[in-house]
Amino acid sequence: MDNLEKKERLADQYIQNNQRDGAIDLLFELIKDYARKKNFVKAEALRDKIMEVDELALTELVKSDEIIEAEKSEAVNPDRMKLWEKVFEGLSNSERNAIYFAMQDMKLESG
């Protein structure tokens, strides 16, 4: 079990023990860690978990979104963006990131 998994288990224990502040702090740390590792699915799931624990943890929720979006922007391949620039034209950074990370590469045979 790695350090991030241990932190997640500890956060779950905090939640079970109704220790909201400790859980939110730990979940926020985990979001930063996973976002830096470019594991955006996990970071977003943990952000949702903060909302479940305390929907009024607005500072952590807003900062989490900002961190995730910033890391996504850094992970974007400029060559791939150029290929699809007409699709991304006029979209916000958040919208571009959402579409970009939802795309999957495909190889097709001619014809």
GROMACS .gro file of N, CA and C in nm:
model
  333
    1MET      N    1   0.086  -0.118   0.000
    1MET     CA    2   0.000   0.000   0.000
    1MET      C    3   0.090   0.123   0.000
    2ASP      N    4   0.067   0.213  -0.095
    2ASP     CA    5   0.150   0.333  -0.100
    2ASP      C    6   0.095   0.442  -0.008
    3ASN      N    7   0.169   0.551   0.001
    3ASN     CA    8   0.137   0.660   0.093
    3ASN      C    9   0.001   0.723   0.062
    4LEU      N   10  -0.032   0.737  -0.066
    4LEU     CA   11  -0.160   0.798  -0.102
    4LEU      C   12  -0.278   0.710  -0.059
    5GLU      N   13  -0.262   0.580  -0.074
    5GLU     CA   14  -0.368   0.488  -0.030
    5GLU      C   15  -0.385   0.495   0.121
    6LYS      N   16  -0.276   0.507   0.194
    6LYS     CA   17  -0.283   0.519   0.340
    6LYS      C   18  -0.356   0.647   0.379
    7LYS      N   19  -0.326   0.756   0.309
    7LYS     CA   20  -0.394   0.882   0.336
    7LYS      C   21  -0.544   0.872   0.308
    8GLU      N   22  -0.578   0.802   0.200
    8GLU     CA   23  -0.720   0.783   0.166
    8GLU      C   24  -0.793   0.705   0.275
    9ARG      N   25  -0.729   0.601   0.322
    9ARG     CA   26  -0.791   0.521   0.429
    9ARG      C   27  -0.807   0.603   0.557
   10LEU      N   28  -0.707   0.685   0.587
   10LEU     CA   29  -0.716   0.771   0.704
   10LEU      C   30  -0.829   0.873   0.686
   11ALA      N   31  -0.842   0.929   0.567
   11ALA     CA   32  -0.952   1.022   0.540
   11ALA      C   33  -1.087   0.953   0.559
   12ASP      N   34  -1.097   0.829   0.512
   12ASP     CA   35  -1.222   0.753   0.531
   12ASP      C   36  -1.251   0.731   0.679
   13GLN      N   37  -1.147   0.705   0.757
   13GLN     CA   38  -1.166   0.689   0.902
   13GLN      C   39  -1.215   0.819   0.964
   14TYR      N   40  -1.157   0.931   0.921
   14TYR     CA   41  -1.202   1.061   0.971
   14TYR      C   42  -1.350   1.081   0.940
   15ILE      N   43  -1.389   1.044   0.820
   15ILE     CA   44  -1.529   1.060   0.780
   15ILE      C   45  -1.619   0.973   0.867
   16GLN      N   46  -1.579   0.848   0.888
   16GLN     CA   47  -1.658   0.757   0.971
   16GLN      C   48  -1.670   0.806   1.114
   17ASN      N   49  -1.566   0.873   1.162
   17ASN     CA   50  -1.565   0.924   1.300
   17ASN      C   51  -1.621   1.066   1.308
   18ASN      N   52  -1.678   1.112   1.197
   18ASN     CA   53  -1.739   1.245   1.190
   18ASN      C   54  -1.640   1.358   1.221
   19GLN      N   55  -1.515   1.336   1.183
   19GLN     CA   56  -1.411   1.438   1.198
   19GLN      C   57  -1.396   1.509   1.063
   20ARG      N   58  -1.491   1.595   1.036
   20ARG     CA   59  -1.499   1.658   0.904
   20ARG      C   60  -1.377   1.740   0.868
   21ASP      N   61  -1.330   1.822   0.961
   21ASP     CA   62  -1.217   1.909   0.930
   21ASP      C   63  -1.092   1.829   0.891
   22GLY      N   64  -1.063   1.726   0.968
   22GLY     CA   65  -0.948   1.641   0.936
   22GLY      C   66  -0.964   1.571   0.803
   23ALA      N   67  -1.086   1.524   0.775
   23ALA     CA   68  -1.114   1.456   0.649
   23ALA      C   69  -1.097   1.551   0.532
   24ILE      N   70  -1.151   1.671   0.544
   24ILE     CA   71  -1.144   1.768   0.434
   24ILE      C   72  -0.999   1.808   0.409
   25ASP      N   73  -0.924   1.833   0.516
   25ASP     CA   74  -0.783   1.871   0.499
   25ASP      C   75  -0.705   1.761   0.427
   26LEU      N   76  -0.728   1.637   0.468
   26LEU     CA   77  -0.656   1.525   0.408
   26LEU      C   78  -0.700   1.502   0.263
   27LEU      N   79  -0.830   1.512   0.237
   27LEU     CA   80  -0.879   1.496   0.101
   27LEU      C   81  -0.823   1.605   0.009
   28PHE      N   82  -0.813   1.726   0.061
   28PHE     CA   83  -0.756   1.836  -0.017
   28PHE      C   84  -0.609   1.809  -0.050
   29GLU      N   85  -0.533   1.760   0.046
   29GLU     CA   86  -0.394   1.721   0.021
   29GLU      C   87  -0.386   1.615  -0.088
   30LEU      N   88  -0.474   1.516  -0.079
   30LEU     CA   89  -0.475   1.408  -0.177
   30LEU      C   90  -0.509   1.460  -0.317
   31ILE      N   91  -0.601   1.554  -0.325
   31ILE     CA   92  -0.637   1.612  -0.453
   31ILE      C   93  -0.514   1.676  -0.517
   32LYS      N   94  -0.439   1.752  -0.438
   32LYS     CA   95  -0.317   1.815  -0.489
   32LYS      C   96  -0.218   1.709  -0.537
   33ASP      N   97  -0.202   1.604  -0.457
   33ASP     CA   98  -0.107   1.497  -0.493
   33ASP      C   99  -0.148   1.428  -0.623
   34TYR      N  100  -0.274   1.389  -0.633
   34TYR     CA  101  -0.320   1.319  -0.754
   34TYR      C  102  -0.319   1.410  -0.876
   35ALA      N  103  -0.353   1.536  -0.859
   35ALA     CA  104  -0.350   1.629  -0.972
   35ALA      C  105  -0.207   1.646  -1.022
   36ARG      N  106  -0.111   1.657  -0.931
   36ARG     CA  107   0.030   1.669  -0.972
   36ARG      C  108   0.076   1.545  -1.048
   37LYS      N  109   0.021   1.430  -1.011
   37LYS     CA  110   0.056   1.305  -1.079
   37LYS      C  111  -0.026   1.284  -1.207
   38LYS      N  112  -0.109   1.383  -1.240
   38LYS     CA  113  -0.193   1.383  -1.360
   38LYS      C  114  -0.301   1.274  -1.356
   39ASN      N  115  -0.338   1.231  -1.236
   39ASN     CA  116  -0.449   1.137  -1.218
   39ASN      C  117  -0.574   1.221  -1.188
   40PHE      N  118  -0.630   1.276  -1.295
   40PHE     CA  119  -0.739   1.371  -1.280
   40PHE      C  120  -0.870   1.305  -1.240
   41VAL      N  121  -0.889   1.182  -1.282
   41VAL     CA  122  -1.011   1.109  -1.245
   41VAL      C  123  -1.017   1.093  -1.093
   42LYS      N  124  -0.905   1.054  -1.035
   42LYS     CA  125  -0.899   1.035  -0.889
   42LYS      C  126  -0.911   1.169  -0.817
   43ALA      N  127  -0.842   1.272  -0.867
   43ALA     CA  128  -0.850   1.404  -0.804
   43ALA      C  129  -0.993   1.457  -0.805
   44GLU      N  130  -1.062   1.439  -0.916
   44GLU     CA  131  -1.200   1.486  -0.925
   44GLU      C  132  -1.294   1.405  -0.836
   45ALA      N  133  -1.268   1.275  -0.824
   45ALA     CA  134  -1.350   1.191  -0.735
   45ALA      C  135  -1.333   1.235  -0.590
   46LEU      N  136  -1.212   1.270  -0.553
   46LEU     CA  137  -1.187   1.315  -0.416
   46LEU      C  138  -1.249   1.453  -0.392
   47ARG      N  139  -1.250   1.537  -0.495
   47ARG     CA  140  -1.317   1.667  -0.482
   47ARG      C  141  -1.467   1.644  -0.457
   48ASP      N  142  -1.525   1.549  -0.528
   48ASP     CA  143  -1.665   1.515  -0.507
   48ASP      C  144  -1.688   1.462  -0.366
   49LYS      N  145  -1.590   1.391  -0.315
   49LYS     CA  146  -1.601   1.336  -0.179
   49LYS      C  147  -1.602   1.449  -0.076
   50ILE      N  148  -1.521   1.553  -0.100
   50ILE     CA  149  -1.525   1.670  -0.011
   50ILE      C  150  -1.666   1.727  -0.008
   51MET      N  151  -1.728   1.736  -0.125
   51MET     CA  152  -1.863   1.790  -0.133
   51MET      C  153  -1.962   1.704  -0.054
   52GLU      N  154  -1.943   1.573  -0.058
   52GLU     CA  155  -2.029   1.484   0.018
   52GLU      C  156  -2.012   1.503   0.168
   53VAL      N  157  -1.887   1.524   0.209
   53VAL     CA  158  -1.856   1.540   0.351
   53VAL      C  159  -1.910   1.673   0.402
   54ASP      N  160  -1.886   1.780   0.325
   54ASP     CA  161  -1.931   1.912   0.367
   54ASP      C  162  -1.946   2.001   0.244
   55GLU      N  163  -2.067   2.016   0.198
   55GLU     CA  164  -2.091   2.095   0.077
   55GLU      C  165  -2.061   2.243   0.097
   56LEU      N  166  -2.037   2.284   0.221
   56LEU     CA  167  -2.003   2.423   0.249
   56LEU      C  168  -1.852   2.445   0.262
   57ALA      N  169  -1.773   2.345   0.230
   57ALA     CA  170  -1.627   2.360   0.232
   57ALA      C  171  -1.586   2.430   0.102
   58LEU      N  172  -1.638   2.549   0.083
   58LEU     CA  173  -1.624   2.618  -0.044
   58LEU      C  174  -1.479   2.653  -0.078
   59THR      N  175  -1.402   2.692   0.020
   59THR     CA  176  -1.262   2.726  -0.007
   59THR      C  177  -1.189   2.607  -0.066
   60GLU      N  178  -1.203   2.492  -0.004
   60GLU     CA  179  -1.136   2.372  -0.052
   60GLU      C  180  -1.190   2.327  -0.187
   61LEU      N  181  -1.321   2.340  -0.207
   61LEU     CA  182  -1.381   2.299  -0.334
   61LEU      C  183  -1.333   2.389  -0.448
   62VAL      N  184  -1.332   2.519  -0.426
   62VAL     CA  185  -1.287   2.612  -0.530
   62VAL      C  186  -1.139   2.593  -0.559
   63LYS      N  187  -1.058   2.584  -0.453
   63LYS     CA  188  -0.915   2.566  -0.472
   63LYS      C  189  -0.885   2.433  -0.542
   64SER      N  190  -0.962   2.329  -0.508
   64SER     CA  191  -0.944   2.199  -0.573
   64SER      C  192  -0.967   2.211  -0.723
   65ASP      N  193  -1.076   2.277  -0.760
   65ASP     CA  194  -1.105   2.296  -0.902
   65ASP      C  195  -0.992   2.371  -0.971
   66GLU      N  196  -0.942   2.476  -0.906
   66GLU     CA  197  -0.834   2.556  -0.964
   66GLU      C  198  -0.707   2.472  -0.983
   67ILE      N  199  -0.674   2.392  -0.884
   67ILE     CA  200  -0.555   2.308  -0.891
   67ILE      C  201  -0.568   2.205  -1.003
   68ILE      N  202  -0.682   2.139  -1.009
   68ILE     CA  203  -0.704   2.037  -1.112
   68ILE      C  204  -0.697   2.100  -1.251
   69GLU      N  205  -0.763   2.212  -1.270
   69GLU     CA  206  -0.762   2.278  -1.401
   69GLU      C  207  -0.623   2.325  -1.439
   70ALA      N  208  -0.547   2.377  -1.343
   70ALA     CA  209  -0.410   2.421  -1.372
   70ALA      C  210  -0.322   2.304  -1.414
   71GLU      N  211  -0.334   2.193  -1.345
   71GLU     CA  212  -0.256   2.074  -1.380
   71GLU      C  213  -0.299   2.017  -1.514
   72LYS      N  214  -0.428   2.021  -1.543
   72LYS     CA  215  -0.475   1.975  -1.673
   72LYS      C  216  -0.418   2.062  -1.784
   73SER      N  217  -0.417   2.192  -1.763
   73SER     CA  218  -0.365   2.284  -1.865
   73SER      C  219  -0.218   2.255  -1.895
   74GLU      N  220  -0.142   2.221  -1.791
   74GLU     CA  221  -0.001   2.187  -1.810
   74GLU      C  222   0.018   2.055  -1.884
   75ALA      N  223  -0.079   1.965  -1.871
   75ALA     CA  224  -0.067   1.832  -1.930
   75ALA      C  225  -0.112   1.827  -2.076
   76VAL      N  226  -0.167   1.935  -2.126
   76VAL     CA  227  -0.218   1.937  -2.263
   76VAL      C  228  -0.103   1.935  -2.363
   77ASN      N  229  -0.115   1.851  -2.463
   77ASN     CA  230  -0.017   1.842  -2.571
   77ASN      C  231  -0.049   1.949  -2.674
   78PRO      N  232   0.039   2.049  -2.691
   78PRO     CA  233   0.010   2.160  -2.784
   78PRO      C  234  -0.011   2.115  -2.928
   79ASP      N  235   0.061   2.010  -2.971
   79ASP     CA  236   0.044   1.961  -3.109
   79ASP      C  237  -0.095   1.904  -3.130
   80ARG      N  238  -0.143   1.834  -3.029
   80ARG     CA  239  -0.278   1.777  -3.039
   80ARG      C  240  -0.384   1.888  -3.036
   81MET      N  241  -0.359   1.989  -2.956
   81MET     CA  242  -0.452   2.103  -2.949
   81MET      C  243  -0.458   2.173  -3.085
   82LYS      N  244  -0.344   2.188  -3.149
   82LYS     CA  245  -0.340   2.255  -3.279
   82LYS      C  246  -0.421   2.178  -3.382
   83LEU      N  247  -0.413   2.046  -3.375
   83LEU     CA  248  -0.489   1.961  -3.467
   83LEU      C  249  -0.639   1.987  -3.456
   84TRP      N  250  -0.685   2.015  -3.335
   84TRP     CA  251  -0.827   2.032  -3.308
   84TRP      C  252  -0.863   2.178  -3.276
   85GLU      N  253  -0.781   2.274  -3.319
   85GLU     CA  254  -0.801   2.413  -3.277
   85GLU      C  255  -0.939   2.467  -3.315
   86LYS      N  256  -0.996   2.426  -3.426
   86LYS     CA  257  -1.130   2.474  -3.465
   86LYS      C  258  -1.236   2.426  -3.365
   87VAL      N  259  -1.218   2.306  -3.311
   87VAL     CA  260  -1.312   2.252  -3.213
   87VAL      C  261  -1.303   2.332  -3.083
   88PHE      N  262  -1.182   2.367  -3.045
   88PHE     CA  263  -1.159   2.434  -2.917
   88PHE      C  264  -1.179   2.586  -2.923
   89GLU      N  265  -1.192   2.638  -3.042
   89GLU     CA  266  -1.207   2.782  -3.060
   89GLU      C  267  -1.330   2.835  -2.986
   90GLY      N  268  -1.310   2.940  -2.908
   90GLY     CA  269  -1.420   3.004  -2.838
   90GLY      C  270  -1.460   2.939  -2.706
   91LEU      N  271  -1.391   2.831  -2.669
   91LEU     CA  272  -1.423   2.763  -2.543
   91LEU      C  273  -1.338   2.818  -2.430
   92SER      N  274  -1.389   2.809  -2.310
   92SER     CA  275  -1.310   2.847  -2.193
   92SER      C  276  -1.202   2.742  -2.170
   93ASN      N  277  -1.104   2.776  -2.088
   93ASN     CA  278  -0.997   2.683  -2.055
   93ASN      C  279  -1.054   2.555  -1.993
   94SER      N  280  -1.150   2.570  -1.906
   94SER     CA  281  -1.213   2.456  -1.841
   94SER      C  282  -1.286   2.368  -1.942
   95GLU      N  283  -1.356   2.429  -2.034
   95GLU     CA  284  -1.428   2.353  -2.138
   95GLU      C  285  -1.330   2.281  -2.230
   96ARG      N  286  -1.222   2.350  -2.268
   96ARG     CA  287  -1.118   2.287  -2.353
   96ARG      C  288  -1.059   2.166  -2.282
   97ASN      N  289  -1.026   2.182  -2.154
   97ASN     CA  290  -0.969   2.071  -2.079
   97ASN      C  291  -1.065   1.954  -2.070
   98ALA      N  292  -1.191   1.982  -2.048
   98ALA     CA  293  -1.291   1.874  -2.036
   98ALA      C  294  -1.299   1.794  -2.166
   99ILE      N  295  -1.303   1.862  -2.278
   99ILE     CA  296  -1.310   1.793  -2.406
   99ILE      C  297  -1.179   1.721  -2.436
  100TYR      N  298  -1.069   1.790  -2.413
  100TYR     CA  299  -0.937   1.733  -2.442
  100TYR      C  300  -0.918   1.601  -2.367
  101PHE      N  301  -0.948   1.599  -2.239
  101PHE     CA  302  -0.924   1.479  -2.159
  101PHE      C  303  -1.032   1.372  -2.176
  102ALA      N  304  -1.140   1.406  -2.245
  102ALA     CA  305  -1.241   1.306  -2.276
  102ALA      C  306  -1.210   1.237  -2.409
  103MET      N  307  -1.124   1.297  -2.489
  103MET     CA  308  -1.089   1.241  -2.620
  103MET      C  309  -1.002   1.117  -2.603
  104GLN      N  310  -1.019   1.023  -2.695
  104GLN     CA  311  -0.935   0.903  -2.696
  104GLN      C  312  -0.875   0.887  -2.835
  105ASP      N  313  -0.751   0.847  -2.838
  105ASP     CA  314  -0.684   0.823  -2.967
  105ASP      C  315  -0.740   0.698  -3.032
  106MET      N  316  -0.753   0.705  -3.164
  106MET     CA  317  -0.799   0.590  -3.243
  106MET      C  318  -0.713   0.581  -3.368
  107LYS      N  319  -0.686   0.461  -3.411
  107LYS     CA  320  -0.618   0.439  -3.538
  107LYS      C  321  -0.717   0.371  -3.630
  108LEU      N  322  -0.736   0.430  -3.746
  108LEU     CA  323  -0.829   0.375  -3.843
  108LEU      C  324  -0.756   0.339  -3.970
  109GLU      N  325  -0.803   0.234  -4.034
  109GLU     CA  326  -0.744   0.195  -4.161
  109GLU      C  327  -0.805   0.282  -4.270
  110SER      N  328  -0.729   0.304  -4.373
  110SER     CA  329  -0.779   0.386  -4.482
  110SER      C  330  -0.899   0.319  -4.548
  111GLY      N  331  -0.987   0.401  -4.601
  111GLY     CA  332  -1.104   0.349  -4.671
  111GLY      C  333  -1.217   0.325  -4.577
   0.00000   0.00000   0.00000
